[in-house]
Short mmCIF file of C-alpha atoms in Angstrom, two decimals:
data_model
loop_
_atom_site.label_atom_id
_atom_site.label_comp_id
_atom_site.label_asym_id
_atom_site.label_seq_id
_atom_site.Cartn_x
_atom_site.Cartn_y
_atom_site.Cartn_z
CA MET J 1 -60.06 -87.25 49.15
CA GLU J 2 -57.22 -85.07 50.56
CA GLY J 3 -57.22 -81.86 48.09
CA ALA J 4 -60.88 -82.46 48.57
CA TRP J 5 -61.40 -82.11 51.80
CA ASP J 6 -59.19 -79.84 52.91
CA GLU J 7 -61.12 -77.08 50.63
CA LEU J 8 -64.20 -78.10 52.53
CA ALA J 9 -62.72 -77.64 56.39
CA VAL J 10 -61.57 -74.26 54.71
CA ARG J 11 -65.44 -73.47 53.35
CA ALA J 12 -66.39 -74.49 57.20
CA ARG J 13 -63.39 -72.41 58.89
CA SER J 14 -61.75 -74.64 60.89
CA PRO J 15 -58.82 -76.37 60.87
CA PHE J 16 -60.04 -79.42 63.13
CA LEU J 17 -62.45 -80.31 60.19
CA SER J 18 -58.76 -80.59 57.72
CA TYR J 19 -58.00 -83.73 57.05
CA GLN J 20 -54.83 -82.84 58.01
CA TRP J 21 -55.21 -82.10 61.20
CA LEU J 22 -58.08 -85.03 61.70
CA ARG J 23 -55.25 -87.65 59.88
CA SER J 24 -52.36 -86.33 62.87
CA TRP J 25 -55.34 -86.88 65.28
CA SER J 26 -56.37 -90.66 64.91
CA LYS J 27 -52.91 -90.98 63.87
CA ALA J 28 -52.47 -90.27 68.23
CA PHE J 29 -55.11 -91.11 69.09
CA ALA J 30 -57.84 -93.42 66.90
CA LYS J 31 -58.82 -96.89 68.39
CA PRO J 32 -59.35 -99.12 68.58
CA GLU J 33 -61.12 -98.41 64.39
CA GLY J 34 -61.20 -95.39 62.50
CA ILE J 35 -64.76 -94.21 60.72
CA ALA J 36 -64.57 -92.43 57.49
CA VAL J 37 -68.27 -91.30 55.99
CA ALA J 38 -68.15 -90.17 52.58
CA VAL J 39 -70.77 -88.68 49.99
CA MET J 40 -69.61 -88.60 46.36
CA ASN J 41 -70.67 -87.65 42.79
CA PRO J 42 -69.50 -88.60 39.97
CA ASP J 43 -69.71 -85.41 37.91
CA ARG J 44 -68.77 -83.30 41.14
CA GLY J 45 -66.72 -84.95 43.27
CA LEU J 46 -65.98 -85.04 47.22
CA GLY J 47 -70.42 -83.75 48.85
CA GLY J 48 -69.11 -84.30 52.40
CA ALA J 49 -66.89 -86.43 54.62
CA ALA J 50 -67.23 -86.64 58.36
CA CYS J 51 -65.04 -88.84 60.83
CA LEU J 52 -65.77 -90.99 63.72
CA CYS J 53 -64.38 -94.27 65.76
CA ALA J 54 -66.16 -97.37 66.65
CA SER J 55 -65.68 -98.36 70.48
CA PRO J 56 -66.68 -101.37 72.80
CA GLY J 57 -70.14 -101.31 74.10
CA ARG J 58 -71.77 -100.34 70.48
CA LEU J 59 -70.74 -96.69 70.52
CA LEU J 60 -69.57 -94.45 68.06
CA THR J 61 -67.63 -90.83 68.62
CA ALA J 62 -66.38 -88.03 67.22
CA ALA J 63 -63.18 -88.01 65.81
CA ALA J 64 -62.18 -85.29 68.50
CA ASN J 65 -60.52 -85.27 72.63
CA GLN J 66 -59.36 -81.89 74.48
CA TYR J 67 -57.58 -81.33 71.83
CA SER J 68 -60.18 -80.72 69.38
CA GLU J 69 -61.80 -77.33 69.50
CA CYS J 70 -64.25 -78.17 66.47
CA TRP J 71 -65.13 -81.25 64.94
CA ASP J 72 -68.87 -81.39 62.46
CA VAL J 73 -69.29 -82.69 59.04
CA VAL J 74 -67.60 -81.10 56.62
CA ALA J 75 -69.79 -80.65 53.09
CA VAL J 76 -70.20 -78.33 49.90
CA ASP J 77 -74.21 -77.92 50.90
CA ASP J 78 -76.71 -79.12 53.63
CA SER J 79 -78.55 -81.79 50.88
CA ALA J 80 -74.67 -83.74 51.15
CA ARG J 81 -74.44 -83.28 54.99
CA LYS J 82 -77.83 -84.87 55.25
CA LEU J 83 -76.29 -87.47 53.89
CA ILE J 84 -73.48 -87.73 55.42
CA TRP J 85 -76.46 -87.53 58.36
CA ARG J 86 -77.82 -91.10 57.15
CA GLY J 87 -74.23 -92.97 56.94
CA VAL J 88 -73.78 -91.96 60.28
CA ALA J 89 -76.84 -93.84 61.29
CA GLU J 90 -76.15 -96.36 59.10
CA LEU J 91 -73.77 -97.13 61.05
CA GLY J 92 -76.02 -99.01 63.19
CA ALA J 93 -74.63 -97.82 66.93
CA ALA J 94 -76.44 -98.61 69.98
CA ARG J 95 -75.03 -94.41 71.30
CA LEU J 96 -73.47 -91.45 69.73
CA ARG J 97 -71.41 -89.24 71.47
CA LEU J 98 -70.67 -85.55 69.49
CA PRO J 99 -68.43 -83.22 71.16
CA ALA J 100 -67.25 -79.75 69.82
CA LEU J 101 -70.59 -79.05 67.83
CA PRO J 102 -69.99 -74.90 66.19
CA ALA J 103 -73.52 -73.92 67.89
CA THR J 104 -74.58 -71.98 64.09
CA SER J 105 -73.75 -75.02 62.15
CA PRO J 106 -76.69 -77.24 60.62
CA SER J 107 -75.62 -80.37 62.13
CA VAL J 108 -77.24 -78.51 64.99
CA SER J 109 -80.92 -78.72 63.20
CA LEU J 110 -79.38 -81.68 60.82
CA ALA J 111 -78.31 -84.70 62.86
CA PRO J 112 -81.11 -84.61 65.13
CA GLU J 113 -83.05 -85.11 62.41
CA VAL J 114 -81.79 -87.38 60.85
CA LEU J 115 -81.09 -89.88 63.75
CA ARG J 116 -84.94 -89.25 65.05
CA ALA J 117 -86.48 -89.98 61.74
CA ALA J 118 -83.88 -93.74 62.64
CA GLY J 119 -84.86 -94.17 65.95
CA TYR J 120 -82.69 -92.37 68.07
CA ARG J 121 -83.39 -89.97 71.65
CA ILE J 122 -81.59 -86.59 71.13
CA ALA J 123 -80.08 -85.08 74.38
CA ILE J 124 -78.04 -81.11 73.46
CA ARG J 125 -76.40 -79.66 75.30
CA PRO J 126 -73.48 -76.45 75.52
CA ASP J 127 -69.92 -77.22 76.04
CA ARG J 128 -67.50 -74.87 75.73
CA ALA J 129 -67.49 -71.18 74.16
CA SER J 130 -64.29 -69.42 72.82
CA PRO J 131 -63.36 -65.59 72.81
CA TYR J 132 -62.87 -64.09 68.89
CA LEU J 133 -62.07 -61.20 67.53
CA PRO J 134 -63.56 -59.74 64.03
CA LEU J 135 -60.91 -57.85 62.91
CA PRO J 136 -61.01 -54.65 60.64
CA GLY J 137 -59.01 -53.17 58.22
CA SER J 138 -55.58 -51.99 60.38
CA TRP J 139 -54.28 -51.74 64.19
CA ASP J 140 -54.91 -48.64 64.37
CA GLU J 141 -58.97 -49.25 64.19
CA LEU J 142 -58.89 -51.82 66.20
CA LEU J 143 -56.69 -49.59 69.70
CA THR J 144 -59.72 -47.26 68.95
CA MET J 145 -61.71 -50.51 69.48
CA LEU J 146 -60.02 -51.69 72.29
CA SER J 147 -60.58 -50.08 76.53
CA SER J 148 -57.93 -47.07 77.39
CA ASN J 149 -56.82 -50.12 80.07
CA LEU J 150 -55.89 -52.28 77.68
CA ARG J 151 -53.72 -49.33 75.94
CA ALA J 152 -51.90 -48.79 77.76
CA GLN J 153 -50.32 -51.91 78.43
CA VAL J 154 -49.87 -53.39 75.50
CA ARG J 155 -47.00 -49.79 75.35
CA TYR J 156 -46.39 -50.76 79.25
CA SER J 157 -45.12 -54.26 78.08
CA HIS J 158 -43.96 -53.61 74.86
CA ASN J 159 -41.41 -50.30 76.86
CA ARG J 160 -40.63 -52.53 79.65
CA LEU J 161 -39.29 -55.89 76.78
CA ARG J 162 -38.12 -53.12 74.74
CA ARG J 163 -35.45 -51.59 77.83
CA GLU J 164 -34.17 -55.14 79.07
CA GLY J 165 -32.24 -56.17 74.91
CA SER J 166 -33.24 -56.30 71.22
CA LEU J 167 -37.01 -57.51 71.62
CA VAL J 168 -38.04 -58.96 67.72
CA PHE J 169 -41.14 -60.99 66.71
CA ARG J 170 -40.85 -62.89 63.76
CA THR J 171 -42.71 -66.27 62.75
CA THR J 172 -41.57 -69.57 61.11
CA ARG J 173 -43.90 -70.27 58.44
CA GLY J 174 -41.77 -73.83 57.19
CA GLY J 175 -38.99 -74.56 56.06
CA SER J 176 -35.52 -74.59 57.04
CA GLN J 177 -36.63 -73.40 60.64
CA LEU J 178 -39.34 -74.94 60.85
CA GLU J 179 -38.12 -78.36 63.39
CA SER J 180 -35.92 -76.13 64.96
CA ASP J 181 -38.44 -73.81 65.39
CA LEU J 182 -41.10 -76.05 66.91
CA ASP J 183 -38.47 -77.86 69.77
CA ARG J 184 -38.14 -74.31 70.74
CA PHE J 185 -41.77 -73.68 71.20
CA PHE J 186 -42.58 -77.36 72.92
CA SER J 187 -39.44 -76.54 75.25
CA LEU J 188 -40.93 -73.10 75.61
CA GLU J 189 -44.44 -74.88 76.41
CA GLY J 190 -43.47 -76.97 78.97
CA SER J 191 -40.53 -75.07 80.75
CA GLY J 192 -43.15 -73.22 83.18
CA TRP J 193 -46.90 -74.57 85.25
CA LYS J 194 -47.80 -77.20 82.69
CA GLY J 195 -44.80 -79.00 82.66
CA ARG J 196 -44.94 -79.47 86.19
CA ALA J 197 -48.66 -80.23 86.39
CA GLY J 198 -47.68 -82.88 83.15
CA SER J 199 -50.64 -81.04 81.07
CA ALA J 200 -47.50 -79.48 77.99
CA ILE J 201 -47.17 -81.30 75.08
CA ARG J 202 -44.84 -82.73 76.03
CA SER J 203 -46.18 -85.20 78.53
CA ASP J 204 -47.43 -86.81 76.40
CA PRO J 205 -46.37 -88.97 73.19
CA ARG J 206 -49.89 -88.63 71.64
CA SER J 207 -50.23 -84.70 72.62
CA LEU J 208 -46.42 -84.59 71.38
CA SER J 209 -47.36 -87.15 67.79
CA LEU J 210 -50.39 -84.99 67.02
CA PHE J 211 -48.33 -81.83 67.44
CA THR J 212 -45.73 -82.10 65.42
CA ASP J 213 -47.30 -84.07 62.52
CA PHE J 214 -50.00 -81.28 62.25
CA ALA J 215 -47.19 -78.25 62.57
CA ARG J 216 -45.60 -80.68 59.07
CA ALA J 217 -48.87 -81.48 57.10
CA ALA J 218 -49.55 -77.36 57.58
CA ALA J 219 -46.06 -75.65 56.55
CA ARG J 220 -47.48 -77.76 53.30
CA ARG J 221 -50.35 -76.02 52.69
CA GLY J 222 -49.73 -73.40 53.65
CA TRP J 223 -51.13 -72.51 57.44
CA LEU J 224 -48.17 -73.14 59.76
CA ARG J 225 -48.38 -70.44 61.60
CA LEU J 226 -44.86 -70.52 64.82
CA HIS J 227 -44.71 -66.86 66.20
CA PHE J 228 -41.76 -65.78 68.35
CA LEU J 229 -41.03 -62.63 70.80
CA GLU J 230 -36.97 -62.88 71.93
CA LEU J 231 -34.85 -60.84 73.90
CA ASP J 232 -32.18 -60.68 72.45
CA GLY J 233 -31.83 -64.01 70.68
CA VAL J 234 -33.91 -65.67 73.38
CA PRO J 235 -37.78 -66.53 73.27
CA VAL J 236 -39.75 -65.37 76.10
CA ALA J 237 -43.20 -66.23 74.82
CA GLY J 238 -44.35 -67.70 71.75
CA ASP J 239 -47.76 -68.81 69.75
CA TYR J 240 -48.41 -72.49 67.96
CA GLY J 241 -50.82 -71.71 65.65
CA CYS J 242 -52.44 -71.45 61.21
CA VAL J 243 -54.38 -69.35 59.61
CA LEU J 244 -57.28 -70.82 57.04
CA GLY J 245 -60.13 -70.07 55.92
CA GLY J 246 -59.40 -66.53 56.16
CA GLY J 247 -58.94 -66.03 60.07
CA SER J 248 -55.85 -66.70 62.49
CA PHE J 249 -56.15 -69.04 64.62
CA LEU J 250 -54.69 -69.60 68.30
CA ILE J 251 -54.25 -73.39 69.15
CA LYS J 252 -51.23 -72.98 71.62
CA THR J 253 -49.09 -70.54 73.20
CA ALA J 254 -46.46 -70.43 76.04
CA PHE J 255 -44.50 -67.90 77.52
CA ASP J 256 -41.20 -68.01 80.18
CA GLU J 257 -42.77 -67.19 83.42
CA ARG J 258 -39.12 -66.00 84.76
CA TYR J 259 -40.13 -62.82 82.33
CA ALA J 260 -43.82 -62.37 83.88
CA ARG J 261 -43.18 -59.86 85.55
CA LEU J 262 -42.47 -57.98 81.27
CA SER J 263 -45.57 -59.52 80.13
CA PRO J 264 -44.55 -60.25 77.06
CA GLY J 265 -47.69 -63.15 76.55
CA LEU J 266 -49.19 -59.80 75.79
CA ALA J 267 -46.40 -58.40 73.88
CA LEU J 268 -46.74 -60.94 71.96
CA ARG J 269 -51.20 -61.89 71.45
CA ALA J 270 -50.52 -57.53 70.48
CA GLU J 271 -47.83 -58.35 67.49
CA ALA J 272 -50.10 -61.60 66.67
CA ILE J 273 -53.30 -59.63 66.13
CA ARG J 274 -51.31 -57.07 64.43
CA ALA J 275 -49.59 -59.54 62.09
CA ALA J 276 -52.87 -61.41 61.13
CA ILE J 277 -54.70 -57.63 60.71
CA ASP J 278 -52.37 -57.24 58.38
CA GLU J 279 -52.10 -60.33 56.37
CA GLY J 280 -55.24 -58.75 55.84
CA LEU J 281 -56.88 -61.92 57.75
CA ASP J 282 -61.12 -61.73 58.31
CA PHE J 283 -60.93 -62.86 62.46
CA TYR J 284 -59.31 -63.81 65.06
CA ASP J 285 -60.22 -67.24 66.64
CA PHE J 286 -58.48 -66.96 70.61
CA LEU J 287 -59.96 -70.58 70.90
CA GLY J 288 -59.10 -72.51 74.12
CA GLN J 289 -61.53 -71.28 76.91
CA THR J 290 -63.20 -68.26 77.88
CA GLU J 291 -60.03 -66.62 80.17
CA TRP J 292 -60.00 -63.35 81.27
CA TYR J 293 -57.00 -62.45 79.48
CA LYS J 294 -58.57 -62.83 75.94
CA LEU J 295 -61.40 -60.85 77.01
CA ARG J 296 -60.01 -58.39 77.57
CA TRP J 297 -59.17 -58.58 73.51
CA THR J 298 -63.09 -59.93 72.80
CA ARG J 299 -66.60 -60.30 74.47
CA GLU J 300 -67.73 -61.78 71.05
CA LEU J 301 -67.68 -65.61 72.11
CA HIS J 302 -68.68 -68.60 69.51
CA GLU J 303 -69.76 -71.27 71.15
CA ARG J 304 -70.97 -75.30 70.94
CA VAL J 305 -72.68 -77.66 71.58
CA VAL J 306 -72.51 -81.36 72.39
CA ILE J 307 -75.01 -83.89 70.55
CA GLN J 308 -75.61 -87.50 72.57
CA ALA J 309 -78.27 -89.87 70.77
CA TYR J 310 -79.09 -93.50 72.43
CA ARG J 311 -81.23 -96.24 70.70
CA GLY J 312 -82.66 -98.70 72.47
CA LEU J 313 -82.98 -99.46 76.64
CA SER J 314 -79.66 -96.54 77.14
CA GLY J 315 -80.72 -93.80 79.29
CA LEU J 316 -80.78 -90.09 77.97
CA PRO J 317 -79.18 -87.68 80.77
CA ALA J 318 -80.81 -85.40 83.09
CA LEU J 319 -79.42 -82.25 81.74
CA VAL J 320 -80.30 -81.54 77.81
CA TYR J 321 -80.30 -78.57 76.01
CA ARG J 322 -83.24 -76.74 74.45
CA HIS J 323 -82.54 -76.68 70.68
CA LYS J 324 -84.83 -74.39 68.11
CA PRO J 325 -84.06 -76.65 64.79
CA GLY J 326 -83.73 -74.14 62.02
CA ALA J 327 -84.67 -74.49 58.20
CA ALA J 328 -81.32 -76.79 57.86
CA GLY J 329 -81.54 -79.22 55.62
CA ARG J 330 -85.59 -79.13 54.21
CA GLY J 331 -84.30 -81.45 50.70
CA LEU J 332 -81.82 -83.31 49.24
CA THR J 333 -80.41 -82.30 45.27
CA ALA J 334 -81.16 -84.44 42.84
CA GLY J 335 -77.20 -84.85 42.35
CA TRP J 336 -76.63 -85.83 45.34
CA ARG J 337 -77.01 -89.95 44.21
CA ALA J 338 -74.39 -91.81 44.84
CA GLU J 339 -73.43 -92.80 49.04
CA ALA J 340 -69.71 -94.52 50.75
CA VAL J 341 -68.75 -95.42 53.37
CA THR J 342 -65.06 -96.36 53.73
CA LYS J 343 -63.53 -97.73 56.55
CA THR J 344 -67.27 -98.69 58.21
CA ALA J 345 -67.52 -101.18 60.92
CA ARG J 346 -70.56 -102.03 60.90
CA TYR J 347 -72.57 -103.55 63.93
CA GLY J 348 -73.88 -106.40 64.39
CA PRO J 349 -77.24 -108.24 66.55
CA ARG J 350 -77.82 -105.44 69.13
CA GLY J 351 -75.32 -106.48 72.18
CA SER J 352 -73.17 -107.27 70.35
CA THR J 353 -69.50 -104.87 70.64
CA THR J 354 -67.71 -106.58 66.90
CA PRO J 355 -68.06 -104.90 63.70
CA GLN J 356 -69.32 -107.33 61.04
CA PRO J 357 -68.67 -106.55 58.00
CA ARG J 358 -70.87 -104.76 55.64
CA ARG J 359 -73.32 -106.79 53.40
CA ARG J 360 -73.75 -105.30 49.61
#
């Protein structure tokens, strides 16, 4: 299902829903049981899919953590999406925790609808929101949309860096330089406060595995974009990102703190956005939190929510986000008639934490 799954992720415009990311994430973090729920059609192939994790205590969670900017079901239409959610409900968990769902996703309406019908009580609350920049047709057009202060600071940063030496912006998408440039980026990212705080990619073997494995997979698919801003051949700032579904995604960024007075991060951001425009992309997703350096470029945010579901005696959390369901999922397309659950852990009687064999 790898290729078909990735096609659905491209339609959803999120690298974090791709087979490549979920495989890399599961390899690094999933325990003790990975679950894939898929909807198949004999004539049309893969209709939808989702990746989750089963944990002790009859808990079912999205295959996501702090490194996952987005999680959702991928599907060709809302009919297939609704069948996926039915498959999730049939897994029989007592509790579900589904973070990082895009607030505009049909799942925000469909999942509560299906789960309530299966006897769950639902809580929806806000999750993170990340800055998002729709891209115009040219760099000059974008400059007219920015504040005069930001335009001046971008020019000032470039000029100061050029006075220090030979300034080069370059991009690695794969090939023979991939491994050495990955090593350069990880070293740069761990050289500053992240390394001292223990939050750098190399600080945790699992995060190193995730970002190394995904970079290699993304390079094979043509998605990877490793951007570097180099001064006399030395990286002073770098981005780990990818391009998918018509957009550019900033997954990780770093700069050499020894050059902080020259604002290399600002200069790199300008070059990366210019490269996205030159590539003909529609948007630039900053991801992460709403840090000030991102909000200088845009005020538009992509919001996400967390859905929590409880069945039985479990109690709902105190904070509940009131969401008005939309028109998604009003009916099932007749074509979708086969529902498959692969590598599925099904829970036994209430109180059991041991996955049970699936009854045929």
